[in-house]
Amino acid sequence: MRETPSKQWRPFTANCCTVDDKTIFGNFSRCKPSRSDNIAPMPSFRRLSFSDLSRSSSMRINEDLAMSFGNDLYDFQLSELKAITQNFSSNFLLGEGGFGTVHKGYIDENLRQGLKAQAVAVKLLDIEGLQGHREWLAEVIFLGQLRHKNLVRLIGYCCEDEERLLVYEFMPRGSLENHLFKRHLTAKSDVYSFGVVLLELLIGRRCMDKSRPKGEQNLVDWAKPYLTSSRRLRYIVDPRLAGQYSVKGAKEMALLALQCISLNPKDRPRMSAIVETLKCLQNYKDMAVSSGQWPVAPKSTRNAKVNKTDSKGGTFRKSSPVTPSRKKS
């Protein structure tokens, strides 16, 4: 005997309802929707019990989902998804993992009425027992409701015999995860990293140092304002060098590092150009200690506010003149 549809419920992200032992969505039916006019009405779901999740109830699941989502999600047939992926050809493989495989497909305007022609990503889940089916069903219901410009959109699903599939919009530039963890580094990203190394050599600090004041923990962000000023640059050069460095060489090295850490990859120099620049620095003889630029502390620091010095060099307040502090010998 079919049960009557339950009352509307809001997304799990709004109510944080928990799942009980007897049903997946039973608790959701007891969640009352907000009276706020800003929340759009959500689909109504019939109470789905464990009996609905058996593999022999795929037809019933399809009926329930179709009744709940209407035209918001498409109930695809397995034959349709095989056709658009050329029977899940390896040539169309986008990725694979513990969840299964993802293949690229192309839907033409004749496949379904109202469905525009577009490229899609078809996830073929590797279902292992009842738990795998539950995860598939939860993903259909939750992602079927979510619509946000920063979230990949679920277009439809397939529940046929032993197969469980999901159909998403295709992201031609890949996911955020791929950009962060799976893409190969480019030559320009290597140049940026080398620019950070140049700063570490020039200043004598680590690229990230949590022991320093908040404004000085990130070496790149802290050092940038000093790199373009010859007058200010001498205040951040590694004090352990004790003036035994070329003033001109330090300036050119600072400008080179600044080019390497440019936010625009196109503005970063080639490694070959970097090597040539560094070779030239070896020939400079204008030592800071002999040119009067070391020590760097001005004669009068009466109006300067200086922090205490640690073993890693001077620190400066943004609101005060740039004045280093050094331990007395």
Coordinates of C-alpha atoms in Angstrom, one line a residue:
M1 CA 0.0 0.0 0.0
R2 CA 1.5 3.3 -1.1
E3 CA 1.9 5.9 1.6
T4 CA 0.8 9.5 1.0
P5 CA 3.5 12.1 0.2
S6 CA 5.0 13.7 3.3
K7 CA 5.0 17.4 4.0
Q8 CA 7.7 19.6 2.4
W9 CA 11.1 19.7 4.0
R10 CA 14.0 22.0 3.6
P11 CA 17.5 20.9 2.5
F12 CA 19.7 19.2 5.0
T13 CA 22.1 22.1 4.9
A14 CA 19.4 24.3 6.5
N15 CA 18.1 21.9 9.1
C16 CA 21.0 19.5 9.8
C17 CA 18.5 16.7 10.4
T18 CA 20.0 13.3 11.2
V19 CA 19.1 10.0 9.7
D20 CA 17.5 7.4 11.9
D21 CA 17.9 3.6 11.8
K22 CA 14.7 2.8 10.0
T23 CA 14.6 5.3 7.2
I24 CA 16.9 7.5 5.2
F25 CA 14.6 10.5 4.9
G26 CA 12.1 9.8 7.6
N27 CA 13.3 12.6 9.8
F28 CA 13.2 15.1 7.0
S29 CA 9.4 14.7 6.8
R30 CA 9.1 16.1 10.3
C31 CA 11.1 19.2 9.5
K32 CA 8.9 22.2 9.1
P33 CA 9.8 24.7 6.3
S34 CA 10.8 28.2 7.3
R35 CA 8.2 30.9 7.0
S36 CA 10.8 33.2 5.3
D37 CA 9.8 34.4 1.9
N38 CA 13.5 34.1 0.8
I39 CA 13.4 30.3 0.7
A40 CA 12.0 28.7 -2.4
P41 CA 9.7 25.7 -1.9
M42 CA 11.5 22.4 -2.1
P43 CA 10.3 19.1 -3.6
S44 CA 8.1 16.8 -1.5
F45 CA 9.5 13.3 -0.9
R46 CA 7.5 10.3 0.1
R47 CA 8.9 8.5 3.2
L48 CA 11.6 6.1 1.8
S49 CA 12.3 3.1 4.0
F50 CA 15.0 0.4 3.7
S51 CA 12.6 -1.7 1.6
D52 CA 12.8 1.0 -1.1
L53 CA 16.5 0.7 -1.2
S54 CA 16.7 -2.9 -2.2
R55 CA 18.1 -3.5 -5.7
S56 CA 14.8 -5.0 -6.8
S57 CA 12.9 -1.7 -6.2
S58 CA 14.7 0.4 -8.9
M59 CA 11.4 1.1 -10.7
R60 CA 9.8 2.3 -7.5
I61 CA 12.7 4.6 -6.8
N62 CA 12.5 6.0 -10.3
E63 CA 8.8 6.7 -9.8
D64 CA 9.4 8.5 -6.5
L65 CA 12.2 10.6 -7.8
A66 CA 10.3 11.5 -11.0
M67 CA 7.3 12.5 -8.9
S68 CA 9.4 14.6 -6.6
F69 CA 11.7 16.4 -9.0
G70 CA 9.5 16.5 -12.1
N71 CA 11.4 18.2 -14.9
D72 CA 14.2 19.4 -12.6
L73 CA 16.1 16.1 -13.0
Y74 CA 16.0 13.7 -16.0
D75 CA 15.6 10.0 -15.5
F76 CA 17.9 8.6 -18.1
Q77 CA 17.9 5.1 -19.5
L78 CA 21.1 3.1 -19.4
S79 CA 21.0 2.7 -23.2
E80 CA 20.9 6.5 -23.6
L81 CA 24.0 7.0 -21.5
K82 CA 25.8 4.2 -23.3
A83 CA 25.1 5.9 -26.6
I84 CA 26.3 9.3 -25.6
T85 CA 29.6 7.9 -24.1
Q86 CA 30.1 5.3 -26.9
N87 CA 29.5 2.5 -24.4
F88 CA 31.7 4.1 -21.8
S89 CA 34.7 4.1 -24.1
S90 CA 38.2 4.6 -22.6
N91 CA 38.6 7.4 -25.1
F92 CA 35.9 9.4 -23.2
L93 CA 37.3 8.6 -19.7
L94 CA 37.7 11.7 -17.6
G95 CA 38.7 10.1 -14.3
E96 CA 38.3 7.2 -12.0
G97 CA 38.6 6.4 -8.3
G98 CA 37.1 4.3 -5.5
F99 CA 33.6 5.7 -6.5
G100 CA 33.9 4.3 -10.1
T101 CA 34.5 6.1 -13.4
V102 CA 33.5 9.3 -15.0
H103 CA 33.1 9.6 -18.8
K104 CA 32.4 12.5 -21.0
G105 CA 29.3 12.4 -23.2
Y106 CA 27.4 14.7 -25.5
I107 CA 23.7 15.1 -25.4
D108 CA 22.0 16.3 -28.6
E109 CA 18.7 18.2 -28.8
N110 CA 16.8 15.1 -29.9
L111 CA 17.6 13.0 -26.8
R112 CA 15.0 14.5 -24.5
Q113 CA 12.4 17.2 -25.1
G114 CA 13.4 20.3 -23.3
L115 CA 16.9 19.2 -22.7
K116 CA 19.4 21.4 -24.6
A117 CA 22.4 20.0 -26.5
Q118 CA 25.4 20.0 -24.2
A119 CA 28.5 18.1 -23.0
V120 CA 28.0 16.1 -19.8
A121 CA 30.0 14.1 -17.4
V122 CA 28.5 10.7 -16.6
K123 CA 29.6 9.1 -13.3
L124 CA 29.2 5.3 -13.3
L125 CA 29.2 4.3 -9.7
D126 CA 30.9 1.1 -8.5
I127 CA 28.0 0.0 -6.2
E128 CA 28.9 -2.4 -3.4
G129 CA 25.9 -3.6 -1.5
L130 CA 23.1 -1.5 0.0
Q131 CA 25.4 1.2 1.3
G132 CA 26.5 2.1 -2.2
H133 CA 22.9 2.5 -3.3
R134 CA 22.1 4.7 -0.3
E135 CA 25.0 7.0 -1.2
W136 CA 23.8 7.2 -4.8
L137 CA 20.2 8.0 -3.7
A138 CA 21.4 10.6 -1.2
E139 CA 23.5 12.3 -3.8
V140 CA 20.5 12.4 -6.3
I141 CA 18.2 14.0 -3.7
F142 CA 20.6 16.5 -2.2
L143 CA 22.3 17.6 -5.4
G144 CA 19.0 17.6 -7.2
Q145 CA 17.9 20.5 -5.0
L146 CA 21.1 22.6 -5.0
R147 CA 21.5 25.3 -7.6
H148 CA 24.5 27.6 -7.3
K149 CA 26.9 29.1 -9.7
N150 CA 29.9 27.6 -7.9
L151 CA 28.5 24.1 -7.7
V152 CA 28.4 21.6 -10.6
R153 CA 24.8 21.0 -11.6
L154 CA 23.3 17.5 -11.5
I155 CA 21.3 17.0 -14.7
G156 CA 19.9 13.6 -14.1
Y157 CA 20.4 10.0 -12.9
C158 CA 19.9 6.4 -14.0
C159 CA 18.7 3.5 -11.8
E160 CA 18.4 0.4 -13.9
D161 CA 19.0 -3.2 -12.7
E162 CA 22.4 -3.2 -11.0
E163 CA 23.6 0.1 -12.5
R164 CA 23.6 3.4 -10.7
L165 CA 24.7 6.5 -12.6
L166 CA 24.7 10.3 -12.2
V167 CA 24.8 12.9 -15.0
Y168 CA 26.4 16.2 -14.4
E169 CA 27.1 19.3 -16.4
F170 CA 30.6 19.1 -18.0
M171 CA 33.3 21.4 -16.7
P172 CA 35.7 22.0 -19.5
R173 CA 38.4 23.6 -17.2
G174 CA 38.1 20.8 -14.7
S175 CA 37.2 20.9 -11.0
L176 CA 38.8 23.0 -8.2
E177 CA 40.4 19.8 -6.8
N178 CA 42.1 19.1 -10.1
H179 CA 43.5 22.6 -10.2
L180 CA 44.8 22.4 -6.7
F181 CA 46.1 18.8 -6.5
K182 CA 46.2 17.0 -9.9
R183 CA 47.4 19.5 -12.5
H184 CA 51.0 19.4 -13.5
L185 CA 53.0 22.5 -12.5
T186 CA 53.9 24.9 -15.4
A187 CA 57.2 26.5 -16.0
K188 CA 55.7 29.8 -14.8
S189 CA 54.7 28.3 -11.4
D190 CA 58.3 27.1 -11.0
V191 CA 59.5 30.6 -11.7
Y192 CA 57.3 31.9 -8.9
S193 CA 58.7 29.3 -6.5
F194 CA 62.2 30.3 -7.4
G195 CA 61.3 34.0 -6.8
V196 CA 60.3 33.0 -3.2
V197 CA 63.7 31.2 -2.8
L198 CA 65.5 34.4 -4.0
L199 CA 63.6 36.4 -1.3
E200 CA 64.7 33.8 1.4
L201 CA 68.3 34.2 0.3
L202 CA 68.2 38.0 0.2
I203 CA 66.3 38.6 3.5
G204 CA 67.2 35.5 5.5
R205 CA 63.7 34.5 6.5
R206 CA 61.5 31.5 5.8
C207 CA 58.6 32.0 3.3
M208 CA 56.2 31.3 6.1
D209 CA 57.1 31.9 9.8
K210 CA 54.2 31.7 12.3
S211 CA 56.5 32.8 15.1
R212 CA 56.6 36.3 13.7
P213 CA 54.0 39.1 14.1
K214 CA 50.9 38.6 12.0
G215 CA 51.9 41.1 9.3
E216 CA 55.3 39.5 8.8
Q217 CA 54.4 35.8 8.7
N218 CA 54.1 35.7 4.9
L219 CA 57.4 36.7 3.5
V220 CA 56.1 37.6 0.0
D221 CA 53.4 39.8 1.2
W222 CA 55.6 41.5 3.8
A223 CA 58.6 42.1 1.6
K224 CA 56.9 43.4 -1.6
P225 CA 56.7 47.1 -0.5
Y226 CA 60.4 47.1 0.2
L227 CA 61.6 45.5 -3.0
T228 CA 60.9 48.5 -5.3
S229 CA 62.6 51.1 -3.1
S230 CA 66.4 51.2 -3.0
R231 CA 66.3 53.3 0.2
R232 CA 64.0 50.8 2.0
L233 CA 65.6 47.7 0.6
R234 CA 68.7 47.9 2.7
Y235 CA 66.5 47.6 5.9
I236 CA 65.3 44.1 5.0
V237 CA 68.6 42.6 3.7
D238 CA 69.7 39.7 5.9
P239 CA 71.6 41.4 8.8
R240 CA 73.8 38.3 9.1
L241 CA 75.6 39.4 5.9
A242 CA 77.0 42.3 7.9
G243 CA 77.3 44.5 4.8
Q244 CA 79.3 41.9 2.9
Y245 CA 77.2 42.1 -0.2
S246 CA 76.9 44.2 -3.4
V247 CA 74.5 47.1 -3.1
K248 CA 73.8 47.0 -6.8
G249 CA 73.5 43.3 -6.8
A250 CA 71.0 43.3 -4.0
K251 CA 68.8 45.8 -5.9
E252 CA 68.9 43.8 -9.0
M253 CA 68.2 40.6 -7.1
A254 CA 65.2 42.2 -5.4
L255 CA 63.7 43.4 -8.7
L256 CA 64.3 40.0 -10.2
A257 CA 62.5 38.3 -7.3
L258 CA 59.6 40.8 -7.7
Q259 CA 59.2 39.9 -11.3
C260 CA 59.3 36.2 -10.4
I261 CA 56.5 36.5 -7.9
S262 CA 54.2 38.6 -10.1
L263 CA 50.6 37.5 -9.8
N264 CA 50.3 37.5 -13.6
P265 CA 52.3 34.4 -14.9
K266 CA 52.9 36.2 -18.2
D267 CA 54.9 38.9 -16.5
R268 CA 57.3 36.4 -14.9
P269 CA 60.7 36.0 -16.7
R270 CA 62.0 32.8 -18.2
M271 CA 64.4 30.7 -16.3
S272 CA 67.1 31.3 -18.9
A273 CA 66.8 35.1 -18.4
I274 CA 67.0 34.6 -14.6
V275 CA 70.2 32.6 -14.9
E276 CA 71.8 35.3 -17.0
T277 CA 70.8 38.0 -14.5
L278 CA 72.2 36.0 -11.6
K279 CA 75.5 35.4 -13.5
C280 CA 76.0 39.2 -13.8
L281 CA 75.6 39.7 -10.1
Q282 CA 78.8 37.8 -9.4
N283 CA 80.9 40.6 -10.9
Y284 CA 79.7 43.5 -8.7
K285 CA 82.2 44.7 -6.1
D286 CA 80.4 47.6 -4.4
M287 CA 80.2 46.2 -0.9
A288 CA 77.6 47.8 1.4
V289 CA 80.0 47.9 4.3
S290 CA 82.6 49.9 2.3
S291 CA 80.1 52.2 0.6
G292 CA 78.7 53.6 3.8
Q293 CA 75.4 51.7 3.7
W294 CA 76.3 49.5 6.6
P295 CA 75.3 49.6 9.4
V296 CA 71.8 50.6 8.1
A297 CA 70.5 52.3 11.3
P298 CA 70.0 56.1 10.9
K299 CA 72.0 58.3 13.2
S300 CA 68.9 59.6 14.9
T301 CA 66.1 57.2 15.9
R302 CA 64.6 59.6 18.4
N303 CA 61.1 59.6 16.8
A304 CA 61.1 56.0 15.5
K305 CA 59.1 53.3 17.2
V306 CA 61.1 50.1 17.0
N307 CA 60.1 46.6 18.1
K308 CA 62.5 44.5 20.1
T309 CA 65.0 42.6 18.0
D310 CA 65.1 38.8 17.8
S311 CA 67.8 36.5 16.5
K312 CA 66.2 36.6 13.0
G313 CA 66.6 40.3 12.3
G314 CA 64.8 43.5 13.0
T315 CA 61.0 44.0 12.8
F316 CA 59.2 47.2 12.0
R317 CA 55.9 48.8 12.7
K318 CA 53.8 49.9 9.7
S319 CA 52.9 53.2 11.5
S320 CA 56.5 54.2 12.1
P321 CA 59.5 55.0 10.0
V322 CA 61.3 51.9 8.7
T323 CA 64.0 51.5 11.3
P324 CA 65.8 48.3 12.1
S325 CA 67.0 47.3 15.6
R326 CA 70.2 45.3 16.1
K327 CA 71.7 43.8 19.2
K328 CA 74.5 45.7 20.6
S329 CA 77.8 44.0 20.2

